[in-house]
Short mmCIF file of N, CA and C in Angstrom, two decimals:
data_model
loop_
_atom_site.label_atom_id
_atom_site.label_comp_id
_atom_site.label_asym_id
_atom_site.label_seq_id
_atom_site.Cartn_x
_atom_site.Cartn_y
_atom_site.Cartn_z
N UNK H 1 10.56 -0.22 22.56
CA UNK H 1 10.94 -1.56 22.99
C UNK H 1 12.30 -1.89 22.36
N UNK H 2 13.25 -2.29 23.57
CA UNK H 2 14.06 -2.63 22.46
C UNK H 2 14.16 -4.22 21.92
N UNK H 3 15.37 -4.07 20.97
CA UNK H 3 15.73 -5.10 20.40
C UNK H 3 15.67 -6.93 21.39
N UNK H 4 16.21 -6.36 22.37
CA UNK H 4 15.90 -7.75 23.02
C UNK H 4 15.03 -8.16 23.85
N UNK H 5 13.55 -6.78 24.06
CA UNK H 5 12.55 -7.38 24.58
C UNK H 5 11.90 -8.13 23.49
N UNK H 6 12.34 -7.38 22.35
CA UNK H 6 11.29 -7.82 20.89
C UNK H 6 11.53 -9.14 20.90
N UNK H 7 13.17 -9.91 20.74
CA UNK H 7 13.50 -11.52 20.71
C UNK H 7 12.47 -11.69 21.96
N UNK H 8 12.97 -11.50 22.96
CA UNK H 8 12.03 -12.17 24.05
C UNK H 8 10.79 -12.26 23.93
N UNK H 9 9.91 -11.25 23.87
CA UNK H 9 8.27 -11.37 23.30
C UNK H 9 8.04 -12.46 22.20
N UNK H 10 9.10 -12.16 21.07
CA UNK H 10 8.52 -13.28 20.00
C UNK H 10 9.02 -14.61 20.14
N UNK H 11 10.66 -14.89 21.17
CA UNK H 11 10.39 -16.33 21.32
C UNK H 11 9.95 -16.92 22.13
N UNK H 12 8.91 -16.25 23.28
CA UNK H 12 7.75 -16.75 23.71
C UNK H 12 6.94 -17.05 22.83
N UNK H 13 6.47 -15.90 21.91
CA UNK H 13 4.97 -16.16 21.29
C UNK H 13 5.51 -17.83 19.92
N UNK H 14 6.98 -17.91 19.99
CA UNK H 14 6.96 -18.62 18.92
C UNK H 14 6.95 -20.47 19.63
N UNK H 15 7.01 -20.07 20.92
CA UNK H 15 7.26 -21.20 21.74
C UNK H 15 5.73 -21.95 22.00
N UNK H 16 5.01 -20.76 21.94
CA UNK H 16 3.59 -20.74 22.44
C UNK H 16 2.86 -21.45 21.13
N UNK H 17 2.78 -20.81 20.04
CA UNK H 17 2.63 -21.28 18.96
C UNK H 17 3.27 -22.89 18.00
N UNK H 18 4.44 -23.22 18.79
CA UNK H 18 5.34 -24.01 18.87
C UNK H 18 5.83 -24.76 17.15
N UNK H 19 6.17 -23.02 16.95
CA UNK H 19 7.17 -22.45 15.65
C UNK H 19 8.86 -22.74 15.58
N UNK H 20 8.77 -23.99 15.53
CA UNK H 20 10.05 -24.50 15.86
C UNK H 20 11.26 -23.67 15.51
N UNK H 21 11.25 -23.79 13.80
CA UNK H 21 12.14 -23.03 13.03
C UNK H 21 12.50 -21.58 13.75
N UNK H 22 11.22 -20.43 13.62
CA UNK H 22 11.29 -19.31 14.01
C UNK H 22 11.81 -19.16 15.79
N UNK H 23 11.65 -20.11 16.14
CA UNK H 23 12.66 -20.18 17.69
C UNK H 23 13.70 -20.30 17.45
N UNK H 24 14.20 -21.57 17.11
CA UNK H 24 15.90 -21.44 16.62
C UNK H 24 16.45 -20.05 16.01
N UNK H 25 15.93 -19.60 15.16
CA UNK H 25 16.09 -18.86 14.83
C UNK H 25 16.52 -17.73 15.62
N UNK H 26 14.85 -17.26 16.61
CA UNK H 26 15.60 -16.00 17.16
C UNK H 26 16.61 -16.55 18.15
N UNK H 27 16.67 -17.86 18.60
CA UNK H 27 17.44 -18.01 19.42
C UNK H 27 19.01 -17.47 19.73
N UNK H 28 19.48 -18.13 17.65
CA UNK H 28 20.38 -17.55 16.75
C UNK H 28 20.93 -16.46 17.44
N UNK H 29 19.99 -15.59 16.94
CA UNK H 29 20.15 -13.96 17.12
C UNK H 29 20.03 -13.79 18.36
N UNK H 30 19.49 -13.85 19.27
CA UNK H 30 19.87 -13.76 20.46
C UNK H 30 20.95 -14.11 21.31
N UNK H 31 21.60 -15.43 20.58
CA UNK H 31 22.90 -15.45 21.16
C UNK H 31 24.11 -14.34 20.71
N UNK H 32 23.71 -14.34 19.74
CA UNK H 32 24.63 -13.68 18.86
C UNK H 32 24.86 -12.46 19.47
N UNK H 33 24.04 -11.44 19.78
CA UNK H 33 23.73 -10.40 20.73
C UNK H 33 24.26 -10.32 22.10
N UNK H 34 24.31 -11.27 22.34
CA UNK H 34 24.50 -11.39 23.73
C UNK H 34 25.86 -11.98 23.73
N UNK H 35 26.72 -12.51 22.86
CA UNK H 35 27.99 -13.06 22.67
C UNK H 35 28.31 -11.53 22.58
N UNK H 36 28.01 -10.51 21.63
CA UNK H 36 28.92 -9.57 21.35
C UNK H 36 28.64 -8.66 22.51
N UNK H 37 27.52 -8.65 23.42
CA UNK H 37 27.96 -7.93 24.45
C UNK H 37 28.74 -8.24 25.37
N UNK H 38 28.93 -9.43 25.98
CA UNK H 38 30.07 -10.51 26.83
C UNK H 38 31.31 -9.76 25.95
N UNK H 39 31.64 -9.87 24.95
CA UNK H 39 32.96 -9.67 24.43
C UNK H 39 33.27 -7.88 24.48
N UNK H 40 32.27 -6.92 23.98
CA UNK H 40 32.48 -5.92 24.41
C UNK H 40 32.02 -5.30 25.55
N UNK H 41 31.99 -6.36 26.64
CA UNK H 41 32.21 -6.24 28.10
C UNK H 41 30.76 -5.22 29.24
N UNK H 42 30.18 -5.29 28.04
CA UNK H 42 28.92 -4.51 28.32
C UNK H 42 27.57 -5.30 29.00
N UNK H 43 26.47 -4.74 29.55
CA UNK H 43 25.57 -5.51 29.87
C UNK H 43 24.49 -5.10 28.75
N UNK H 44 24.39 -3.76 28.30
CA UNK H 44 23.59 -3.71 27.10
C UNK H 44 24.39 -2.89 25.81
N UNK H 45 23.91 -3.69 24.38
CA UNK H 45 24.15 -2.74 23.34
C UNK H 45 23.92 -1.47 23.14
N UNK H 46 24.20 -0.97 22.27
CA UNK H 46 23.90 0.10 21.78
C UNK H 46 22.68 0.40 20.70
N UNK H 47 21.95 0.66 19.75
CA UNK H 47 21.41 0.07 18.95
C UNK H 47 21.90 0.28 17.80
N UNK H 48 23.13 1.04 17.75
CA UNK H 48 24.14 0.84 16.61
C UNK H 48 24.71 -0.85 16.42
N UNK H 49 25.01 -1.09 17.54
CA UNK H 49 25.72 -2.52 17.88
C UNK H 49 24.48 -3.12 17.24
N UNK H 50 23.48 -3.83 17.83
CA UNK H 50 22.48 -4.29 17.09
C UNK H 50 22.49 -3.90 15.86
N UNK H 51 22.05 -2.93 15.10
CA UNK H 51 22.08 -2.97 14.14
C UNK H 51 23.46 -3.90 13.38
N UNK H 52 24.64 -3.72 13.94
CA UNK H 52 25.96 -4.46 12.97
C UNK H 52 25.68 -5.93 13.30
N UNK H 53 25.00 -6.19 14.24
CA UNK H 53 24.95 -7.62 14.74
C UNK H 53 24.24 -8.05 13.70
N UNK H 54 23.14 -7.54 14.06
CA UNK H 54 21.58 -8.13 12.69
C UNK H 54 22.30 -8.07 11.21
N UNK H 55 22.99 -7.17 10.90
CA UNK H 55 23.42 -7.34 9.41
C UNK H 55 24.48 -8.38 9.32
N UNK H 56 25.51 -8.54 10.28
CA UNK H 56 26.09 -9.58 10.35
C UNK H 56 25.67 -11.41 10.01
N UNK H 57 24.36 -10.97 10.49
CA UNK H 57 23.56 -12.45 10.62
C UNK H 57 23.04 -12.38 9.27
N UNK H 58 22.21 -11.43 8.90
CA UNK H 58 21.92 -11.52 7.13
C UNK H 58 23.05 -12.08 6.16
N UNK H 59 23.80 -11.36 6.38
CA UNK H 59 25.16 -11.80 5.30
C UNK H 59 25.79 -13.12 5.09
N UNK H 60 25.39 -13.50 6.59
CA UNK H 60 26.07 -14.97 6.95
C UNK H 60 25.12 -16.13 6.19
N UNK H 61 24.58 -15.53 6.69
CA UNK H 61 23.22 -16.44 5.76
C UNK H 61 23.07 -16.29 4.61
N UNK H 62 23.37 -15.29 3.51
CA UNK H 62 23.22 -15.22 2.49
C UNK H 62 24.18 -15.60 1.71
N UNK H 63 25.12 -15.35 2.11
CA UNK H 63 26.87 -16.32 1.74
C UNK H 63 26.40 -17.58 1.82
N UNK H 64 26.29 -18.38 2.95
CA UNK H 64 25.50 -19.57 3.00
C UNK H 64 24.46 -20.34 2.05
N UNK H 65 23.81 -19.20 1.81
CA UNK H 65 22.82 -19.51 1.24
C UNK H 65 23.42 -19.79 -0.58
N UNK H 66 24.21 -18.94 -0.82
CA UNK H 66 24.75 -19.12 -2.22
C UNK H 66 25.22 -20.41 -2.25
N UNK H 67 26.21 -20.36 -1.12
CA UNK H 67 27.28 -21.41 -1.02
C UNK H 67 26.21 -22.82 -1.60
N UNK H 68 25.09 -23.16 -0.29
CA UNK H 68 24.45 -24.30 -0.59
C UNK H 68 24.09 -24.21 -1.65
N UNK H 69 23.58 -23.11 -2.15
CA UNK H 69 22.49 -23.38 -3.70
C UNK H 69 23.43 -23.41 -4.60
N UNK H 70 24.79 -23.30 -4.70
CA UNK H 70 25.60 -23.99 -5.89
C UNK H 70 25.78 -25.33 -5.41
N UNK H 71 25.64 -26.27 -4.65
CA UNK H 71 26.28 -27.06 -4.05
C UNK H 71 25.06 -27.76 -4.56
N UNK H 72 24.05 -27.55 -4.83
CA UNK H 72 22.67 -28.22 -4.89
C UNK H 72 22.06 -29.33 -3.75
N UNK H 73 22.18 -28.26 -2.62
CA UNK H 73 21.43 -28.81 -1.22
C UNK H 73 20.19 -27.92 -1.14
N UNK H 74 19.12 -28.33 -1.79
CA UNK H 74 17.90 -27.17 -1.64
C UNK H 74 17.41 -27.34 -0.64
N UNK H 75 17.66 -28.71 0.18
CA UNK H 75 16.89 -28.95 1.94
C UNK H 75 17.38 -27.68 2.86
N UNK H 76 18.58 -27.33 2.79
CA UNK H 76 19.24 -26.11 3.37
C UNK H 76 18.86 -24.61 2.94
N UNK H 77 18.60 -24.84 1.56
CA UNK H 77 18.97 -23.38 0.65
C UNK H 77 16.96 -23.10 1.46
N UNK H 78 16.69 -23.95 1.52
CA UNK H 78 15.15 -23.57 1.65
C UNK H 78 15.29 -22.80 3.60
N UNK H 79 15.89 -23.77 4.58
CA UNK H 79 15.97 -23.45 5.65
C UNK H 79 16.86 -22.30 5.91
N UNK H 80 17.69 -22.24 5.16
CA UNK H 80 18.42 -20.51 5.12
C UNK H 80 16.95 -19.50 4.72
N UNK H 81 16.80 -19.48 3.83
CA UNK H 81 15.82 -18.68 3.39
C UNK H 81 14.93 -18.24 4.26
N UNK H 82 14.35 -19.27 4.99
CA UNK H 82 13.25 -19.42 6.21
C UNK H 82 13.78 -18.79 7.05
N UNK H 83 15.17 -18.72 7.58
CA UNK H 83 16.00 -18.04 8.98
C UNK H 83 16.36 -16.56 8.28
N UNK H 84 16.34 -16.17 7.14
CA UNK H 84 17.28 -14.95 7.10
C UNK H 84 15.48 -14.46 6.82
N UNK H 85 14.22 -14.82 6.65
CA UNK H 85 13.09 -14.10 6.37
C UNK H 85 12.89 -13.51 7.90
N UNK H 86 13.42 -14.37 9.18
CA UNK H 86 13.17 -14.36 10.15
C UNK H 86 13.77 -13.07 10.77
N UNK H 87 15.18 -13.16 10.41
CA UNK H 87 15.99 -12.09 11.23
C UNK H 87 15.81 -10.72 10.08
N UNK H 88 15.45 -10.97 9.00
CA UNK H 88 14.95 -9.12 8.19
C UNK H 88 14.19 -8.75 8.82
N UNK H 89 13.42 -9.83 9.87
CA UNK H 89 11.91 -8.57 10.58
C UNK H 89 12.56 -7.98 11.54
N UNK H 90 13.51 -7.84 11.87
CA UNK H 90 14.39 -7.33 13.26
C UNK H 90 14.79 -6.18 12.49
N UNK H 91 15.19 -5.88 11.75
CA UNK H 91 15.98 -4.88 10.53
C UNK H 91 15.10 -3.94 9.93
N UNK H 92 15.53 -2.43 10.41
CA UNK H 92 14.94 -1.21 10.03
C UNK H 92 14.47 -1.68 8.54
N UNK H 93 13.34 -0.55 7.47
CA UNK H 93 12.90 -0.87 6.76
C UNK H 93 14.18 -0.62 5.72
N UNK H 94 13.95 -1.27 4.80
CA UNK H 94 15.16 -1.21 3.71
C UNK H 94 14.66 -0.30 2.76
N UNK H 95 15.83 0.07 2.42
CA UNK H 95 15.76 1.76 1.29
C UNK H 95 15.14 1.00 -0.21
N UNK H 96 14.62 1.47 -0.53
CA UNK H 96 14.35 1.50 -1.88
C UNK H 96 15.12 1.84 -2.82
N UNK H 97 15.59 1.25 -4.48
CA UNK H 97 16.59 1.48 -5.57
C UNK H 97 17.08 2.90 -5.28
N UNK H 98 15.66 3.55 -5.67
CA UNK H 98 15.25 5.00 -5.89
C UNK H 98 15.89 6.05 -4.50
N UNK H 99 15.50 5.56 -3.38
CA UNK H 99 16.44 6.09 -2.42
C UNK H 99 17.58 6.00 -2.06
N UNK H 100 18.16 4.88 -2.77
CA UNK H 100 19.97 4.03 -1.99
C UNK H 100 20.58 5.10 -3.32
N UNK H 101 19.88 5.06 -4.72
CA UNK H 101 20.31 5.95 -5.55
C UNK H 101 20.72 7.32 -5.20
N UNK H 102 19.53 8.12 -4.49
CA UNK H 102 19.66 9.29 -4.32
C UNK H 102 20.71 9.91 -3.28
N UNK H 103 21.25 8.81 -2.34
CA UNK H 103 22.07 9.15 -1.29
C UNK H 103 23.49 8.83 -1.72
N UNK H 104 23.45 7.61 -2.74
CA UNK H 104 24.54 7.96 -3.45
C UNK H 104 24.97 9.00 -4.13
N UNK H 105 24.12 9.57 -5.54
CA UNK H 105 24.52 10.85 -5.82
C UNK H 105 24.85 12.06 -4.70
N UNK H 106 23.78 12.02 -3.58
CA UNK H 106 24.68 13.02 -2.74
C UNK H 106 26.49 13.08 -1.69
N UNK H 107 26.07 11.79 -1.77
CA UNK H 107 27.15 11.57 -1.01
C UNK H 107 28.51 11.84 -2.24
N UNK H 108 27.99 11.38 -2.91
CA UNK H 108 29.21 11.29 -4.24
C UNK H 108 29.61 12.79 -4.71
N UNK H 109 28.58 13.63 -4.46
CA UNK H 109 29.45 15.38 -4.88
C UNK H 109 29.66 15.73 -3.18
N UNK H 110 29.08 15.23 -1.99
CA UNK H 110 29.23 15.47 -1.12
C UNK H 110 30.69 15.24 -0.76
N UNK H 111 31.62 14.48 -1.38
CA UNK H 111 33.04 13.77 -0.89
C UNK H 111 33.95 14.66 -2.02
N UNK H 112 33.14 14.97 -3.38
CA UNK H 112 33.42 15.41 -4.59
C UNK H 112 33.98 14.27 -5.59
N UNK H 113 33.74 13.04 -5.46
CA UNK H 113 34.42 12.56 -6.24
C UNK H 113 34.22 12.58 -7.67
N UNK H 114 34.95 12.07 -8.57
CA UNK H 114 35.09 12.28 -9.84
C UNK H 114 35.06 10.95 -10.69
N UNK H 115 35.95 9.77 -10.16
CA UNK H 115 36.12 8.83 -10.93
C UNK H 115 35.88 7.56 -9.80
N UNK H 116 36.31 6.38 -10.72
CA UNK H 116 36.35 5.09 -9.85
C UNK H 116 37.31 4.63 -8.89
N UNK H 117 38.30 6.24 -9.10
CA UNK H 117 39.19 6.17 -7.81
C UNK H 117 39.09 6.62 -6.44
N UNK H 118 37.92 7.51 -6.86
CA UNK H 118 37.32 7.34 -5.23
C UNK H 118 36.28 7.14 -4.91
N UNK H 119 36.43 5.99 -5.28
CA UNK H 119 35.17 4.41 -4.45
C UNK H 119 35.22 4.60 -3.42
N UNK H 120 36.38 3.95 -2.76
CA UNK H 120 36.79 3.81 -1.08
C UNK H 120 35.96 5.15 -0.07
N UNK H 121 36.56 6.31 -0.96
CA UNK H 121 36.28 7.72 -0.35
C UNK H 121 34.56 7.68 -0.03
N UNK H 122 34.01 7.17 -1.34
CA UNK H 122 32.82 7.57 -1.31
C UNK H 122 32.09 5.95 -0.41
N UNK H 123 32.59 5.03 -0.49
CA UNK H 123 31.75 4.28 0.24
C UNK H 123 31.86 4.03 1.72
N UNK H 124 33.42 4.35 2.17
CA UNK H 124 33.53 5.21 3.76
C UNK H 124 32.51 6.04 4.01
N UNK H 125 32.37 7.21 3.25
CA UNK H 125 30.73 8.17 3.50
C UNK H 125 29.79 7.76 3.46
N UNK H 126 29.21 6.80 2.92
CA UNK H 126 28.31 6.26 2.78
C UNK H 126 27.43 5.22 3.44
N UNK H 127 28.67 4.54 3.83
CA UNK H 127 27.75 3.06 4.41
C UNK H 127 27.44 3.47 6.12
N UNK H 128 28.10 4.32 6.70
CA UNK H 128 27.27 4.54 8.01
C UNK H 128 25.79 5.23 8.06
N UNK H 129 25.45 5.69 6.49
CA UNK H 129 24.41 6.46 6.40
C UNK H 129 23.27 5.42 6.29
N UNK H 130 23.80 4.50 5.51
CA UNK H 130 23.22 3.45 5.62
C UNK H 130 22.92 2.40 5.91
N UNK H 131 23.53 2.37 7.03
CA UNK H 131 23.83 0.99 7.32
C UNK H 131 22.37 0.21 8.25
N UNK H 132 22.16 -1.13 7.93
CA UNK H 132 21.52 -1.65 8.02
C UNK H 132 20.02 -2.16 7.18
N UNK H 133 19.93 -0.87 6.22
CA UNK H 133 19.03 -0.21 5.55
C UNK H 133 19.28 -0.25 4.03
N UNK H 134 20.40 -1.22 4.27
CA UNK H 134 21.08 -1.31 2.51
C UNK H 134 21.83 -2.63 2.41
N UNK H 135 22.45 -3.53 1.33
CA UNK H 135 23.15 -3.94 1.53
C UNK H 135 24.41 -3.55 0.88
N UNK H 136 25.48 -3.96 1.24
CA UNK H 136 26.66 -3.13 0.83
C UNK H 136 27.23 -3.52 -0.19
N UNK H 137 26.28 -4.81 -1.09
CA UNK H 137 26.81 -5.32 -2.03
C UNK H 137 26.31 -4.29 -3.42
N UNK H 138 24.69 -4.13 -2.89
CA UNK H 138 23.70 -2.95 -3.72
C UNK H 138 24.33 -1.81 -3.40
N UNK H 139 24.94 -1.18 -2.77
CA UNK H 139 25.29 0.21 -2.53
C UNK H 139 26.85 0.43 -3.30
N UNK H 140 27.83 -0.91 -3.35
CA UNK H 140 28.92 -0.72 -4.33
C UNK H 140 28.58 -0.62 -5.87
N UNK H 141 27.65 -1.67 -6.13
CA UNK H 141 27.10 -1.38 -7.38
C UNK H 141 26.29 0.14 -7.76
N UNK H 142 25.44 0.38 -6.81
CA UNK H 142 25.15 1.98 -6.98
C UNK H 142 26.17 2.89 -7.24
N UNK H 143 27.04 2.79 -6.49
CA UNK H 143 28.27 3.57 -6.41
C UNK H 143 29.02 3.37 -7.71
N UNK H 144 29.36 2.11 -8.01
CA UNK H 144 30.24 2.25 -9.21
C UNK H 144 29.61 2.73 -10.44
N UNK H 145 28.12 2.44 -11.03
CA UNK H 145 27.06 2.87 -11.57
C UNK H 145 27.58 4.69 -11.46
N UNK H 146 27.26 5.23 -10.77
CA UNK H 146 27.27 6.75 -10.62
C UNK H 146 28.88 7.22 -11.06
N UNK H 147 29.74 6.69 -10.41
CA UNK H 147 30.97 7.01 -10.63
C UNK H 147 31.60 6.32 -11.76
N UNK H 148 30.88 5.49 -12.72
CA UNK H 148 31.19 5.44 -13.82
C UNK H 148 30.63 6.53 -15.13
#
């Protein structure tokens, strides 16, 4: 099934159930999807594309989400929370410490690097391996960790 029968199935079932939040929500993401196919002129994604879309929407929200919770708006910081729980169920399963670790070390003799000068090198190799399945904030820190 793909990605946008799944929105469709669940914002029926959330309409049905009449899950306000979790509608907006996929709604969200469904536009979002469908904006970036209009723009890259397509009638369907790829599920690479999806995948950059969905992480796109995590991030946004989680920036957000900082943003408000220094700002001390917890009415928001709570409704971010609620929308980005929403769009992780769309999102392959996420790697574990123990695994984002291990693909770092390979990737890291895999490129050969040596020092903290080749970050760039090594996180170019890296983040398509992972992408979606990591975040890229945990995978620089892995990275600098190893290559320190």
């Amino acid at each position: 099934m793909s990605l946008l029968e799944r929105l469709n199935n669940d914002m029926k079932q959330a309409m049905k159930n009449k899950e306000k939040d979790k509608l907006t929500t996929i709604r969200m993401v469904k536009a979002s999807l469908q904006n970036e196919a209009i723009k890259l002129g397509t009638k369907e994604l790829s599920p690479e594309d999806e995948l950059t879309i969905l992480s796109r929407e995590v991030k946004q929200r989680k920036e957000s989400l900082h943003e408000f919770d220094k700002a001390g708006r917890q009415d928001l910081v709570d409704k971010l929370r609620a929308e980005l729980a929403i769009v992780e169920l769309y999102l392959p399963k996420q790697l574990s410490e123990e695994e984002l670790s291990e693909i770092v070390k390979e990737t890291i003799s895999e490129v050969g690097a040596k020092s903290k000068a080749d970050m760039g090198k090594v996180m170019a190799a890296i983040m398509p391996k992972v992408k979606g399945k990591a975040d890229g904030s945990l995978v620089n820190k892995f990275v600098q960790q190893h290559l320190s």
